[in-house]
Short mmCIF file of C-alpha atoms (C1' of nucleotides) in Angstrom, two decimals:
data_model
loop_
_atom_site.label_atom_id
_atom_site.label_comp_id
_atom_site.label_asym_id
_atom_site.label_seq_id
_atom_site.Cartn_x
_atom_site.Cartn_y
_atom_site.Cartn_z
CA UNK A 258 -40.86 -14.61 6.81
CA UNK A 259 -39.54 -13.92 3.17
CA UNK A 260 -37.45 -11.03 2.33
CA UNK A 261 -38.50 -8.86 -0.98
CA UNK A 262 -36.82 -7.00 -3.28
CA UNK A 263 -37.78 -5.24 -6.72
CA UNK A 264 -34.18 -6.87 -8.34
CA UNK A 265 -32.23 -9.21 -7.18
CA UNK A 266 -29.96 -8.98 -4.22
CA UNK A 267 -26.58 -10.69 -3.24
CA UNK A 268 -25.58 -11.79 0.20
CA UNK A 269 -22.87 -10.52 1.24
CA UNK A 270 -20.39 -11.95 3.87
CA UNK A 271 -17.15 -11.30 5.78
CA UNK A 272 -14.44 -13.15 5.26
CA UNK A 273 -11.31 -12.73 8.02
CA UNK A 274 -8.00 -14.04 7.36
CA UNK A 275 -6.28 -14.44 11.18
CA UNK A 276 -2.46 -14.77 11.18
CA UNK A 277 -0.64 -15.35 14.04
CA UNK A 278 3.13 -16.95 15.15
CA UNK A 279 3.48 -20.14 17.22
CA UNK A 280 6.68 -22.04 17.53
CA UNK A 281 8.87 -19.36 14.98
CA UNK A 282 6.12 -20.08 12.38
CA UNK A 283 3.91 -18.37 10.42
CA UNK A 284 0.07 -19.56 10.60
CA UNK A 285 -3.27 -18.64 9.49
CA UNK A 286 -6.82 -20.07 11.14
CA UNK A 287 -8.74 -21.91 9.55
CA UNK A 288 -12.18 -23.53 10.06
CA UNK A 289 -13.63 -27.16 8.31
CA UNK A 290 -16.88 -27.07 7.33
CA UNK A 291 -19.73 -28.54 8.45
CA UNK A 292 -21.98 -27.20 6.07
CA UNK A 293 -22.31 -27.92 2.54
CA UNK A 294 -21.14 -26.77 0.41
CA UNK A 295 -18.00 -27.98 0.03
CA UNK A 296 -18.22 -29.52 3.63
CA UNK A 297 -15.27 -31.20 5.11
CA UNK A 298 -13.22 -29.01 3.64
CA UNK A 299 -10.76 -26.49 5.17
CA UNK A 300 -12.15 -22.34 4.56
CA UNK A 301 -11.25 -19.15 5.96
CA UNK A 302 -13.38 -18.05 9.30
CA UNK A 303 -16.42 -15.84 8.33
CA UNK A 304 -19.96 -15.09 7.60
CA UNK A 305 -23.19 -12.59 6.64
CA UNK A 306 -23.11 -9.65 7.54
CA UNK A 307 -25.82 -8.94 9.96
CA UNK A 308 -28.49 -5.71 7.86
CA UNK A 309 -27.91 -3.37 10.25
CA UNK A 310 -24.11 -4.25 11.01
CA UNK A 311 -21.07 -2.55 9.54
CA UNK A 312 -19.04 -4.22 7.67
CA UNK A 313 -16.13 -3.57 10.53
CA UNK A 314 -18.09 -4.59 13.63
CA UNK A 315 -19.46 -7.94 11.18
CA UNK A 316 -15.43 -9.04 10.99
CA UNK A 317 -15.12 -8.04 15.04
CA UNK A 318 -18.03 -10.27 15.70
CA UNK A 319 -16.83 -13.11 13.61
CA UNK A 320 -13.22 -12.44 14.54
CA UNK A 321 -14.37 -13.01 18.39
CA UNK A 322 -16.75 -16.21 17.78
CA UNK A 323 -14.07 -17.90 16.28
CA UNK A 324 -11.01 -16.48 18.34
CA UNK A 325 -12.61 -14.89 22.43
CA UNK A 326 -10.23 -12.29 21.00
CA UNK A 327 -12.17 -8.65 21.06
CA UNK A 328 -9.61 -6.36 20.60
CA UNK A 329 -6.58 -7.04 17.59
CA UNK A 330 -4.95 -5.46 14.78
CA UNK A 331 -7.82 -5.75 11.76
CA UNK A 332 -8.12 -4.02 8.60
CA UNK A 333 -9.91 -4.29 5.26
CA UNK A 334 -8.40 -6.06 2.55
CA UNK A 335 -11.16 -5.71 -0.06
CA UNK A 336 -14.08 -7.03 -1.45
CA UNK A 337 -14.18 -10.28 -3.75
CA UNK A 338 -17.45 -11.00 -5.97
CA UNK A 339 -17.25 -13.45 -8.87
CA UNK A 340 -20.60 -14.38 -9.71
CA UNK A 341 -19.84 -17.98 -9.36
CA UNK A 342 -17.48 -18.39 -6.54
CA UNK A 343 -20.30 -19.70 -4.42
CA UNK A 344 -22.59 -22.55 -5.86
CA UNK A 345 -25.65 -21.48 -3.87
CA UNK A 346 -26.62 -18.46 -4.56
CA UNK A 347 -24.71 -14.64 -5.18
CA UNK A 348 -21.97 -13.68 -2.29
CA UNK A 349 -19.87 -10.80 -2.49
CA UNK A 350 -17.57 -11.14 0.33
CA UNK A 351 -15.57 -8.38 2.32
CA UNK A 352 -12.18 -9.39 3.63
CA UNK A 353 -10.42 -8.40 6.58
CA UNK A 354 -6.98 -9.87 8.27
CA UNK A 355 -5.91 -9.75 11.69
CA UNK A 356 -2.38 -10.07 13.17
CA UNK A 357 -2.79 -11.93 16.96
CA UNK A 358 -0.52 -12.62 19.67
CA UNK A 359 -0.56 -16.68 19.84
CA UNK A 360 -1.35 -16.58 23.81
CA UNK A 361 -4.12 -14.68 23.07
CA UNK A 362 -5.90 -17.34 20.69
CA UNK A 363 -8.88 -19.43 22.30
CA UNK A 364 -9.73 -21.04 19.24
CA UNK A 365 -13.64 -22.46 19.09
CA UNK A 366 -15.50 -23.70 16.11
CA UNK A 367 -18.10 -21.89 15.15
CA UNK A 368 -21.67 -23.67 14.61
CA UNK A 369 -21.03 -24.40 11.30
CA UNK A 370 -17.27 -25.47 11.73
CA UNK A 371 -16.15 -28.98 12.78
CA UNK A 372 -13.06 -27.54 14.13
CA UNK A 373 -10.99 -24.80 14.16
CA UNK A 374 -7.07 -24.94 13.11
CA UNK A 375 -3.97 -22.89 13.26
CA UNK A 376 -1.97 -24.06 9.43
CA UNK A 377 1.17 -23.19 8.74
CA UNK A 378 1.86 -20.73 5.76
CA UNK A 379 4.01 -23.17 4.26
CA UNK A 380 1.64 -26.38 4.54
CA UNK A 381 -1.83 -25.33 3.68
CA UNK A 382 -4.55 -27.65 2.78
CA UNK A 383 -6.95 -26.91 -0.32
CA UNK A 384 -9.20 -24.42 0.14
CA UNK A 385 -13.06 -24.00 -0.13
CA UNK A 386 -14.72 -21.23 -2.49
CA UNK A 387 -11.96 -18.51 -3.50
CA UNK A 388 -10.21 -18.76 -0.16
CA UNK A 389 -6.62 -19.24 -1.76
CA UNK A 390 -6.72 -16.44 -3.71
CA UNK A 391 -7.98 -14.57 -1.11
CA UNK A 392 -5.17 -15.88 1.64
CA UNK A 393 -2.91 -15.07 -1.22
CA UNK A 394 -3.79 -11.64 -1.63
CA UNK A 395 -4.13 -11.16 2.65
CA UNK A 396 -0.60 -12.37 2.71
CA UNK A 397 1.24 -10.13 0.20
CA UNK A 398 -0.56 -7.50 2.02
CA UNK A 399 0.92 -8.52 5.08
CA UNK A 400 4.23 -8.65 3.84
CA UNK A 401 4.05 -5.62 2.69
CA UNK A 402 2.58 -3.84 5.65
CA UNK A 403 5.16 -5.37 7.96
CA UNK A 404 8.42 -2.72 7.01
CA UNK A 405 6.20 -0.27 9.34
CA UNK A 406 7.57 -1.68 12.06
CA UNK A 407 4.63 -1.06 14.34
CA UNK A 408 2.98 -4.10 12.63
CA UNK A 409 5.07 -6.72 14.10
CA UNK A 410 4.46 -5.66 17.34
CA UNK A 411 1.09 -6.62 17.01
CA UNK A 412 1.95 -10.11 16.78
CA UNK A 413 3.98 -10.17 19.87
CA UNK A 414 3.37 -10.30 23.58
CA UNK A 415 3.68 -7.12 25.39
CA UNK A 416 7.34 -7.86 26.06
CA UNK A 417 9.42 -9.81 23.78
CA UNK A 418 13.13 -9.82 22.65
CA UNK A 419 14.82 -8.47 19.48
CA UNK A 420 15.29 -11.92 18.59
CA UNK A 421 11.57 -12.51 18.79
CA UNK A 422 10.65 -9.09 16.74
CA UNK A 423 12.97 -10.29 14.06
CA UNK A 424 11.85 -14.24 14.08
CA UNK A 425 8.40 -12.25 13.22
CA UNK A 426 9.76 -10.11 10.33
CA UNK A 427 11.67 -13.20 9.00
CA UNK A 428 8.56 -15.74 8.96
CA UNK A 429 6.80 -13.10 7.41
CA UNK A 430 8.99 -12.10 4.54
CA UNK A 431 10.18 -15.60 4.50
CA UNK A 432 13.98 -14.72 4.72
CA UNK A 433 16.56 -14.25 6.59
CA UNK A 434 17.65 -10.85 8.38
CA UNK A 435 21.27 -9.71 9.15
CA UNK A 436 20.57 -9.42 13.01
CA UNK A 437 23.25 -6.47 13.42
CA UNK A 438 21.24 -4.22 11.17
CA UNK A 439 17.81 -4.99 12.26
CA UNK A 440 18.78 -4.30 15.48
CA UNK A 441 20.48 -0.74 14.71
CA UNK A 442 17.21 -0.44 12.27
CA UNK A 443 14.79 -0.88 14.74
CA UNK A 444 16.63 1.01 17.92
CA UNK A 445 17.05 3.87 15.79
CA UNK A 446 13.04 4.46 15.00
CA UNK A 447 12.61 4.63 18.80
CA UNK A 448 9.82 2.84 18.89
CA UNK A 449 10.60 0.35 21.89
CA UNK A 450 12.65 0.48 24.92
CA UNK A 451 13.64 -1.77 27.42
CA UNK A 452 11.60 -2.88 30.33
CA UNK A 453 14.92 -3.87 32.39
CA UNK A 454 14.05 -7.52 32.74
CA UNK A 455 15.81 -10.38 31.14
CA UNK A 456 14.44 -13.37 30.05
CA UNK A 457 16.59 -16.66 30.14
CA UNK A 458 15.31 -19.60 28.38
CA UNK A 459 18.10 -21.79 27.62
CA UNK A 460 21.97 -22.27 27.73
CA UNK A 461 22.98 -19.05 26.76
CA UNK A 462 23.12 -15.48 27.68
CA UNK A 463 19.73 -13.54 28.75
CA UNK A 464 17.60 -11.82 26.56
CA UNK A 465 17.24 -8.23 26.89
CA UNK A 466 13.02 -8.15 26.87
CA UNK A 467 11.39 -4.97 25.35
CA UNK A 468 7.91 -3.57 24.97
CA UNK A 469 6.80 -0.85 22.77
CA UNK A 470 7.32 2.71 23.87
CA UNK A 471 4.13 3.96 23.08
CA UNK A 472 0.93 1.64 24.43
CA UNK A 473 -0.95 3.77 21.36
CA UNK A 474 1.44 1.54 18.76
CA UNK A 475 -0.34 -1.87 20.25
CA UNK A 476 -3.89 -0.56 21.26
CA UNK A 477 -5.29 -3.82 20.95
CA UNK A 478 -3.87 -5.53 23.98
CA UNK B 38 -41.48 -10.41 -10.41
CA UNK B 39 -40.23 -10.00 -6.50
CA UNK B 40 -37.57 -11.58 -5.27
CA UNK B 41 -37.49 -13.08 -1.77
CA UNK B 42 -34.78 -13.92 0.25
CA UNK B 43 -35.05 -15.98 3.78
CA UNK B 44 -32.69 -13.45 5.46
CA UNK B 45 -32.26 -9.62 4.56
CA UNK B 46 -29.61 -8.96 1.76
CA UNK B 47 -28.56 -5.43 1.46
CA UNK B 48 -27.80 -3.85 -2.03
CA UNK B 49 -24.54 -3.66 -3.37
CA UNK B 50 -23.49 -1.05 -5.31
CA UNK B 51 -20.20 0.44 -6.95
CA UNK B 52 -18.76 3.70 -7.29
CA UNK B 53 -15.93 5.47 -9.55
CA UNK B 54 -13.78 7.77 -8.52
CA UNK B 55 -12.06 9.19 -12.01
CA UNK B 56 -9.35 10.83 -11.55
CA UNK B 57 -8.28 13.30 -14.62
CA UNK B 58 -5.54 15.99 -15.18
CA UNK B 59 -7.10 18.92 -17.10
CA UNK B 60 -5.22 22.00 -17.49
CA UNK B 61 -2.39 21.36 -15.25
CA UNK B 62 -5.11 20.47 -12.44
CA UNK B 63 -5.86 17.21 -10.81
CA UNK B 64 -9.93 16.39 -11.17
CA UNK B 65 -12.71 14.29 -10.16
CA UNK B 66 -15.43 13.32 -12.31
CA UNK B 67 -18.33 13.80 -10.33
CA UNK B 68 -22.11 13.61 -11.62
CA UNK B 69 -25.45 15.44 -10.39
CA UNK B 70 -28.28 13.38 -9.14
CA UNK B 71 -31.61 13.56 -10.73
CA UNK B 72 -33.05 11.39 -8.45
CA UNK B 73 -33.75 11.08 -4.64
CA UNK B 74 -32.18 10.70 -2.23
CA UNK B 75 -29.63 13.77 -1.90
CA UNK B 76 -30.97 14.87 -5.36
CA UNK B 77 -29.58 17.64 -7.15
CA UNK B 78 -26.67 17.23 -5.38
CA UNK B 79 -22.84 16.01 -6.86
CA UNK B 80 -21.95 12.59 -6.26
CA UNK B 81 -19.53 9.28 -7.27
CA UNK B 82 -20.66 8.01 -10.14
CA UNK B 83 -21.87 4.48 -9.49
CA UNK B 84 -24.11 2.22 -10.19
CA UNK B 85 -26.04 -1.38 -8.78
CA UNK B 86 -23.97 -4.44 -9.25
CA UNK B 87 -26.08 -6.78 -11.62
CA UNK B 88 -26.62 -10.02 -10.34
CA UNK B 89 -24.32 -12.31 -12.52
CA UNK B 90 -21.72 -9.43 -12.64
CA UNK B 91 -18.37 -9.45 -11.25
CA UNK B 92 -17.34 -6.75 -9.34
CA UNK B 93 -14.37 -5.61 -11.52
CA UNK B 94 -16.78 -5.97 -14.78
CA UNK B 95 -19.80 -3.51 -12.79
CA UNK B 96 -16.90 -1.17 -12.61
CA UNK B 97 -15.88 -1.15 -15.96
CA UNK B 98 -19.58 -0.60 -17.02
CA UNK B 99 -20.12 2.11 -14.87
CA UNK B 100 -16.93 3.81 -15.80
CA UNK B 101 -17.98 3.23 -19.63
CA UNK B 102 -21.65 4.70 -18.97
CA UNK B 103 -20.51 7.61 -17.62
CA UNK B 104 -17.09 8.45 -19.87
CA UNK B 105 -17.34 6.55 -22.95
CA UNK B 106 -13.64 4.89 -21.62
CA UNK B 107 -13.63 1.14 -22.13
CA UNK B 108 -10.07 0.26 -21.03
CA UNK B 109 -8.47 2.58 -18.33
CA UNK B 110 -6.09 1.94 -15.10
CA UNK B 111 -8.73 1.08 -12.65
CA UNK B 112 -8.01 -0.98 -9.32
CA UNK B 113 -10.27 -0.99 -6.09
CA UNK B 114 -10.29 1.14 -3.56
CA UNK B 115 -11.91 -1.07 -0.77
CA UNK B 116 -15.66 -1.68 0.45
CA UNK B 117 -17.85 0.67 2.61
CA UNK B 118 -20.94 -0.57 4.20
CA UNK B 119 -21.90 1.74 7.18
CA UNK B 120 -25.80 0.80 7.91
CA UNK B 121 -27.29 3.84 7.63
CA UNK B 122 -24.87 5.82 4.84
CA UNK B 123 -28.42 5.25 2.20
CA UNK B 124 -31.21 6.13 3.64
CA UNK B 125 -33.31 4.36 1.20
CA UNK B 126 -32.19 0.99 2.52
CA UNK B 127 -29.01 -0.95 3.26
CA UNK B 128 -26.44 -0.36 0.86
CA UNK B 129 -23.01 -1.58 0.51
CA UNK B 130 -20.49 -0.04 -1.94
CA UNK B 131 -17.10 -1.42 -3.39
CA UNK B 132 -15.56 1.31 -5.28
CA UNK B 133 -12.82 1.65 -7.61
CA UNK B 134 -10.66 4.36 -8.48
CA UNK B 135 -9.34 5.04 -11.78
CA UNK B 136 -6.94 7.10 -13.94
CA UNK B 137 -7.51 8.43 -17.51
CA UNK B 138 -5.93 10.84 -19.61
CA UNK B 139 -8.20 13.96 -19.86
CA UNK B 140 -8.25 13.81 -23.33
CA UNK B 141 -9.96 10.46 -23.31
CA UNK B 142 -12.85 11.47 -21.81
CA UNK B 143 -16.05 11.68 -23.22
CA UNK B 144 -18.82 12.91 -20.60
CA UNK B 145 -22.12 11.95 -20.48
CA UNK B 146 -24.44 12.08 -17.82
CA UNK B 147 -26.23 8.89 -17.31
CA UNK B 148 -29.66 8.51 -16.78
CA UNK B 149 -29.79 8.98 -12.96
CA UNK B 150 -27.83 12.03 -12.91
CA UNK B 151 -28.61 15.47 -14.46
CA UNK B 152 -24.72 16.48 -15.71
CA UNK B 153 -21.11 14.94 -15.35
CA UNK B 154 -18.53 17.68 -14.55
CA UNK B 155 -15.02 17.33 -13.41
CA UNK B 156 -14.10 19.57 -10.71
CA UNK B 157 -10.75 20.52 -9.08
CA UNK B 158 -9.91 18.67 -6.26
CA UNK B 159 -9.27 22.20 -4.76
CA UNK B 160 -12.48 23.01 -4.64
CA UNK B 161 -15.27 20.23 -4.23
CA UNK B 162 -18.98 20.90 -3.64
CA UNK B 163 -20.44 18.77 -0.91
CA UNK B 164 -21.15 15.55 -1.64
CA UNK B 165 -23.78 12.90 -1.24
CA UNK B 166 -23.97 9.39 0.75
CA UNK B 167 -20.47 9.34 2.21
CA UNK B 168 -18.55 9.99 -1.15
CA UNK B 169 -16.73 12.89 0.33
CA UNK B 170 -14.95 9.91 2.75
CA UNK B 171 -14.78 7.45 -0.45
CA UNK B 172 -13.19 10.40 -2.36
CA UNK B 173 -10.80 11.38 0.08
CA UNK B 174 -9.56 7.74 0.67
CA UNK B 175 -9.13 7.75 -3.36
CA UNK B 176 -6.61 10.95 -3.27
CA UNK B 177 -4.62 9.11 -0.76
CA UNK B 178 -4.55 6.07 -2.17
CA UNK B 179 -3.24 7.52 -5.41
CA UNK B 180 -0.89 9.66 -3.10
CA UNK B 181 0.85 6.48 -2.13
CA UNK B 182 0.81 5.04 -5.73
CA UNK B 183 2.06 7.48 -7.36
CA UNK B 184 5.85 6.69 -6.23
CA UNK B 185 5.89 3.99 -8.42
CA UNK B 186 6.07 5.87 -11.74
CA UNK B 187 4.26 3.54 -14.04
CA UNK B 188 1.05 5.22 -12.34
CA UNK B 189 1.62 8.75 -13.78
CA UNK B 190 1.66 7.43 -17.35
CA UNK B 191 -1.87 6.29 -16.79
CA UNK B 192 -2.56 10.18 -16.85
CA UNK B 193 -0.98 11.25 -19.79
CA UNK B 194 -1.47 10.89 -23.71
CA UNK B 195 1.31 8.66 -25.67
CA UNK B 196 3.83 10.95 -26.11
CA UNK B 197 4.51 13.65 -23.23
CA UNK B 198 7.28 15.57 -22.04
CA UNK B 199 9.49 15.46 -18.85
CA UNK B 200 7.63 18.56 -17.71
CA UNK B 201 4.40 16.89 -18.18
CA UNK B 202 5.16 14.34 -16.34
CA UNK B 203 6.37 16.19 -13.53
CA UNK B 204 3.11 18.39 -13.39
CA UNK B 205 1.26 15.35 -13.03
CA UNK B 206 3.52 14.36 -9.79
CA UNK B 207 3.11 17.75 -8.45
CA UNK B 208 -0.90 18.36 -8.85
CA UNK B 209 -1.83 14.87 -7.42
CA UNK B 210 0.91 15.49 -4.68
CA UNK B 211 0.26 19.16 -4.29
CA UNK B 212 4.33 19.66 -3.55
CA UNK B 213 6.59 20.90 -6.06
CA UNK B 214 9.50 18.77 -7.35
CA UNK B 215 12.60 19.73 -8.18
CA UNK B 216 13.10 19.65 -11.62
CA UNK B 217 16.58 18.13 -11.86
CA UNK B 218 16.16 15.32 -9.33
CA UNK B 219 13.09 14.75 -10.90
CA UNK B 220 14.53 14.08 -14.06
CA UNK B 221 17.45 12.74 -13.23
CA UNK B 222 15.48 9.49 -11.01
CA UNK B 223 12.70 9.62 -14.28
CA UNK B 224 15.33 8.66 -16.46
CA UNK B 225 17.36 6.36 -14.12
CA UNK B 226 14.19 3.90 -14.02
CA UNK B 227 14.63 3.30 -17.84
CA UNK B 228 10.71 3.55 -18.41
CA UNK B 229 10.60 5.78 -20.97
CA UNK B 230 12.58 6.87 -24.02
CA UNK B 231 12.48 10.04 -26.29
CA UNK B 232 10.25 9.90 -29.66
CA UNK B 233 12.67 11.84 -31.49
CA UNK B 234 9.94 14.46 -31.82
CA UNK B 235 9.68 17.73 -29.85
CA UNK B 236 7.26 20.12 -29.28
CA UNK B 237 6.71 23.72 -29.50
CA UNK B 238 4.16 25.56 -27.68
CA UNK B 239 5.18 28.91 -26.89
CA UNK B 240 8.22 31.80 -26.88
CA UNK B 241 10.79 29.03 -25.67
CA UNK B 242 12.64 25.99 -26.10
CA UNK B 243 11.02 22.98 -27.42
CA UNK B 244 10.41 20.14 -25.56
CA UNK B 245 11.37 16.46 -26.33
CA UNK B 246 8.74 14.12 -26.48
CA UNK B 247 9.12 10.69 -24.62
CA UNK B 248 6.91 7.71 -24.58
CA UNK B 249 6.45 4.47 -22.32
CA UNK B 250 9.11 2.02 -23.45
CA UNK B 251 7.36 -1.00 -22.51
CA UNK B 252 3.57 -0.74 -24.22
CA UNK B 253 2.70 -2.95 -21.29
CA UNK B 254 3.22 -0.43 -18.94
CA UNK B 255 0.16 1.12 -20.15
CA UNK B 256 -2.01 -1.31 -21.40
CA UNK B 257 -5.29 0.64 -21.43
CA UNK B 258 -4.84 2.96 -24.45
"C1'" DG C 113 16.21 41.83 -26.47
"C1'" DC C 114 13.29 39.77 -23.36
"C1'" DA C 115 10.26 36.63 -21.29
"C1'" DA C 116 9.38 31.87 -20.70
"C1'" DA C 117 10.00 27.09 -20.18
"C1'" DA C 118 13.68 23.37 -21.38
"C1'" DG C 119 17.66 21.38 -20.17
"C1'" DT C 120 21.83 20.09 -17.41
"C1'" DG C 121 25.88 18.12 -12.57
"C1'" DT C 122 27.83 18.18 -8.32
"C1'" DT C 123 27.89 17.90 -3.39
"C1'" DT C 124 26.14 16.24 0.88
"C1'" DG C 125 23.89 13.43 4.24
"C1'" DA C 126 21.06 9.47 5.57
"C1'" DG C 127 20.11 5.05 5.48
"C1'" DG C 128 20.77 0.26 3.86
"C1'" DT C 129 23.98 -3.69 3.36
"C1'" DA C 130 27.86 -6.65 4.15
"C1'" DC C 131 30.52 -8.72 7.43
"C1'" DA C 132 32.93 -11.60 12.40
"C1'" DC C 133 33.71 -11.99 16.94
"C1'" DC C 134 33.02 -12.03 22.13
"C1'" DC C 135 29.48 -12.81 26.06
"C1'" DA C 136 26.62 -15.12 29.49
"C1'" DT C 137 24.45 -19.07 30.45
"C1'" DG C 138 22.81 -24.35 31.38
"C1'" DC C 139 24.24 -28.63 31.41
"C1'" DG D 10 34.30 -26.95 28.59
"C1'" DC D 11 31.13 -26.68 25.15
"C1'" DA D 12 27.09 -25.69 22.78
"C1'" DT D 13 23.65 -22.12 22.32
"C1'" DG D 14 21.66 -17.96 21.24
"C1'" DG D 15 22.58 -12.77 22.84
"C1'" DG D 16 24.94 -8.85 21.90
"C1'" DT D 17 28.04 -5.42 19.48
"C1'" DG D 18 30.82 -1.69 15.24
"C1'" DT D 19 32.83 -0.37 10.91
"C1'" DA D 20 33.28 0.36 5.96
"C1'" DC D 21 31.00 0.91 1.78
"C1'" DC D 22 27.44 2.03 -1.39
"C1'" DT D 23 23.16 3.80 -3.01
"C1'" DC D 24 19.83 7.04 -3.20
"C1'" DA D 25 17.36 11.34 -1.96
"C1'" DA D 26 17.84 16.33 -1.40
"C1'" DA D 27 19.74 20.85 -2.09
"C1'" DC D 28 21.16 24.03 -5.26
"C1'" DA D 29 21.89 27.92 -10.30
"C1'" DC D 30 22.85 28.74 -14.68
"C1'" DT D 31 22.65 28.18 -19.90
"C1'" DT D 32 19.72 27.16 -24.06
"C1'" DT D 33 16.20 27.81 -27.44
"C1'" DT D 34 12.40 29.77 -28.86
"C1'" DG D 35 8.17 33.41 -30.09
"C1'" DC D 36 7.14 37.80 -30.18
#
DNA sequence: GCAAAAGTGTTTGAGGTACACCCATGC
DNA sequence: GCATGGGTGTACCTCAAACACTTTTGC
């Protein structure tokens, strides 16, 4: 059952790049192939998009195989097309990224996945095709993205403590935050409040825990 | 000379969005079809990607075709592949957006379109496809680039004046700016320096010309 | 001389940054 | 009692915003 064209025709595939935090660290999944080519090796979660699918709904179906999760922060981050970035045949791919609360993550491996990994951002294996340029690009994004503060809630559970908030900001930016300030920063903008509960983890004084004011900022849980 | 695929691949197109400033006015290049569907009406110019053609490189040849410009600020605007947005079959588009100094421009109508014509972005016709959503995702994208001021030199010829420079703030903004503070943060950012020249165009004070300090800044002239 | 755009400084308020100590708890 | 992270306030600086008059020219 051949498909025909007058000229030639790329495929075209969705590539998502999923962060998330687990244990104060920064991590992005990623799948190892199965497939050839470059099977065995470490890529970023993704595949063709289906003829009659958007290009959004293609990244929520992919982001779901690989992840159960159906509902997350995902937007575009653009489209990436070098002739020869795969050896088979033309693919122009269209990249998304996610932000996901760890506890939401059920990770599965797709069919053509051996396995499917959270990496940290500082200890990343090689990656197949033009996947480093493209995690590159989804993290600089991120970065920037994350002084609206809204973003960071995205990666947190639905209550959390202004420790946690700022752990997120500083993994992301990959430095270190003045704790007075962020806190001022962030209580000014109004954008959480306190649920009344503490949360005590540890020899020293309860955590205030938080959520965000408006459920609107974190539709997605 | 068909060529068959084992699964369906859509097309994949681009399309420009070429941004001007003619007459203290911020513009669109926009072309009229000559060819179904949605003929006879305006539309992005754009183009199919060839087969061993980069992205970036389908861009620049569609932006040459239709202008006669072969080195302009041009960065993509993102990818948009709704199923049905061709009727003709499934088409996804990665467009670009791009900023050239009016007096750069050369029009010519390609050979799918009847005429090129700039038009106010104060007064569009309707548009084909979905290039009125394309479009207006191109104005705000240049919205938020436009605070870093490298981006407004992409819109003017080599030498320009303060006042210039401000108009071209103001029309893609559509605020006014005052003039003072204006000049006064312009000149703080060290990006340009007076020519030594002025100009004179009318019953009052000339004008001193300035130019991009750093020829990098604007690499495409 | 008059119309038209060029050019020029100061004040104010908001927000960002630097910085150090006490608090409540588990063991 | 001590180690651990939670919680709090002030001083300074930078930058954005508001605001009005003089200068130089063409006609």
């Amino acid at each position: 059952m051949p498909y025909t064209y007058d000229y030639p025709h790329p495929a075209v595939t969705v590539d998502i790049v999923i962060f998330t935090i687990v244990d104060d660290d920064f991590k992005v999944l990623l799948i190892q192939r199965d497939i050839k080519p470059f099977e065995g090796m470490w890529a970023l979660p993704g595949g063709f998009v289906g003829i009659d699918e958007s290009l959004r709904r293609a990244a929520w179906r992919e982001l779901k195989e690989e992840t159960g999760v159906h509902a997350a922060f995902l937007e575009q981050l653009g489209a990436f097309g070098h002739p020869d970035r795969d050896p088979r045949e033309r693919v122009i791919t269209v990249t998304y990224y996610a932000l996901i609360p760890a506890e939401r993550l059920k990770l599965k491996a797709a069919t053509d996945a051996r396995e499917a990994r959270l990496f940290s951002m500082k200890d990343l294996p090689a990656l197949a095709f033009d996947h480093a340029k493209i995690l590159g690009r989804a993290h600089l994004k991120v970065k920037d993205k994350i002084d609206e503060p809204i973003v960071a809630l995205q990666l947190l559970p639905a209550s959390f403590t202004l420790s946690d908030l700022q752990r997120v900001h500083e993994r992301i930016l990959g430095t270190s935050i003045d704790k007075r300030n962020f806190r001022k920063k962030i209580l000014a903008l109004d954008l959480i409040s306190p649920t009344g509960e503490e949360r005590r983890d540890g020899p020293h004084r309860p955590a205030k825990l938080y959520r965000a004011r408006d459920p609107a900022d974190v539709p997605y849980r």
